[in-house]
Amino acid sequence: MNRSTNLARLQSDAFDICIIGAGASGAGCAVDAASRGLRVALLEADDFGAGTSGTSTKLVHGGVRYLEQAVKTFDPKQLALVRKALHERRTLLHIAPHLCHPLALLTPVNNLIEGAYYAIGLKLYDLLAGSRRMAPSRWLNKASTLRHFPAFDPEKLHSAVMYYDGQFDDVRLNLSLVQTAAANGAAVANHVLVERMTTDATGKIAAVEVLDKLTNNRFPVNARVFVNATGTRADAIRQGANGKQGVRMRASKGAHVVLTGSALPTADGQTDPAALLVPKTKDGRVLFAIPWRGQWLIGTTDTEADPTDVPALLPDEATYLLDHVNHYLKEPVSLESLTGGFAGLRPLLQADPNAASQSLVRDHEVEIDQTSGLVSIMGGKWTTYRLMAQETVDTCCKLLGTVPPCQTETLLLQGAEGYNHKYRQHLTESYPEYPADVLDHLADTYGTDALNVLRLLREEPDWLTRLAAGHPFIQAEVIYAARTEMAQTLPDVLMRRIRLGLIDWKATLEAIPTTASLLAVERSWPPEQQEQAEINFRLHIEGLMEKATGKVGFGII
């Protein structure tokens, strides 16, 4: 993807659909619409996956908590949401197998009655998945449970129920959607802010005036239909189009901590550790401890937030998460094992403004403003992004007077063509001269596009050098991100294209100088711009560390 080429198209072309916001729902809409043959513009004010869509718990799931709520309250809406999500879970594993895979989760049990309760509930979870079930849930005895998850305290453990959900790389999947949309003809651009809307004689939106935040250039984008896919910020766009629109969005904050890979012990030779599901917290949530990118990810909190907040992990949230997980562990984990963390906002669609955020159904709604013609997709969650996009584009097609069918249930995303479970082995056998962990990382991150990253090493073999000790990220990825993935800034590269800034803050600080020098060459930055970029991003990472620990000295590994 070339940003300059796409910006030129945005200024010269007329589009059927202009989508504002390129998170999961916006990028999903762009893939759906472009694959139907529509002319699509996709605008993102920050970077792809920079907000909510890049700060999830990395699970593709039906939602065991929603299932429990559905059964307890006899709520068919919750049950329907779980069923839809379980259907989409399998679809995601098919269309993006390099980024999504099955994950075993263990729910600890204290006694026979509790075990029966969880076992029956998770069998219902299996039943709702039907033929798209990954593997049957099982009730394991203590010995078998400890083989799967040696970190459990055997003195507190009775048994556990194992079930399966999906795990995915949210930021990379977001980018893969954008790439797939572009490959199908969409004009896409990041760091492009919609400042205002212009209307025609009937009051319908005819164009949006946008600002290229990197050059300060302003220009209009013209389209027949405009889609608001801005997540928690949806009300600002809705009310900008029609000042009489009411408030529909709520937000809750979800915080996560990232620990060293050795923080929780695994069995000898175990390559795919099971995850832990903590079934009960004081505030009625479930928590997860999940192996992710060689680290352990623990989340998530659920606290009321303002939709305009820029969230970060705070000390009380880190303590809350560790306290709940430590209850089940033989060797408690301390804050000293913290290497990184992040927080994000969930876009919650409200009907009752007084409802607690935990009680709001994570479903979605497509709204058409009859005054301005704006189509807004609100609410939802990652697992059901494709259904949300399909419904939104179906609505747009009716407004456009066209009826092309949806293609996305079987459309493979960028990097998935030719990928299978043996691809990692194929890379290792084809490139024995390269480190195996680097090749595994490239396969899991880029799928079959990993070959394009490796081809860069013909241009400069030194680009095989790691960006930070102890991590598989290499310099060639910075070049690849700049040339083909529209990475424009240090956060674009280190927070999202390779995610080092989420999992290891100190390693990120180590990687900044090299990353900046590589990106400066690709972006033709003068020395003073490179220096300022390094200073700004270093201050950002140090700020995250201080907020998470409450210490200026960064008391983490």
Tab-separated table of C-alpha atoms in Angstrom, residues 490 506 508-513 532-545 554:
chain	number	residue	atom	x	y	z
A	490	LEU	CA	7.518	5.234	15.108
A	506	LYS	CA	12.152	-1.575	27.941
A	508	THR	CA	10.911	-0.864	22.868
A	509	LEU	CA	13.174	1.837	24.270
A	510	GLU	CA	16.124	-0.249	23.084
A	511	ALA	CA	14.614	-0.512	19.588
A	512	ILE	CA	13.810	3.178	19.113
A	513	PRO	CA	17.160	4.466	17.725
A	532	GLN	CA	12.173	14.808	17.486
A	533	ALA	CA	10.381	11.578	16.532
A	534	GLU	CA	12.716	9.631	18.826
A	535	ILE	CA	12.233	12.070	21.700
A	536	ASN	CA	8.437	12.078	21.390
A	537	PHE	CA	8.082	8.317	21.226
A	538	ARG	CA	10.544	7.712	24.048
A	539	LEU	CA	8.531	10.093	26.241
A	540	HIS	CA	5.359	8.220	25.287
A	541	ILE	CA	6.764	4.814	26.303
A	542	GLU	CA	8.272	6.197	29.503
A	543	GLY	CA	4.893	7.764	30.273
A	544	LEU	CA	3.164	4.396	29.893
A	545	MET	CA	5.707	2.846	32.255
A	554	PHE	CA	10.048	2.205	36.179
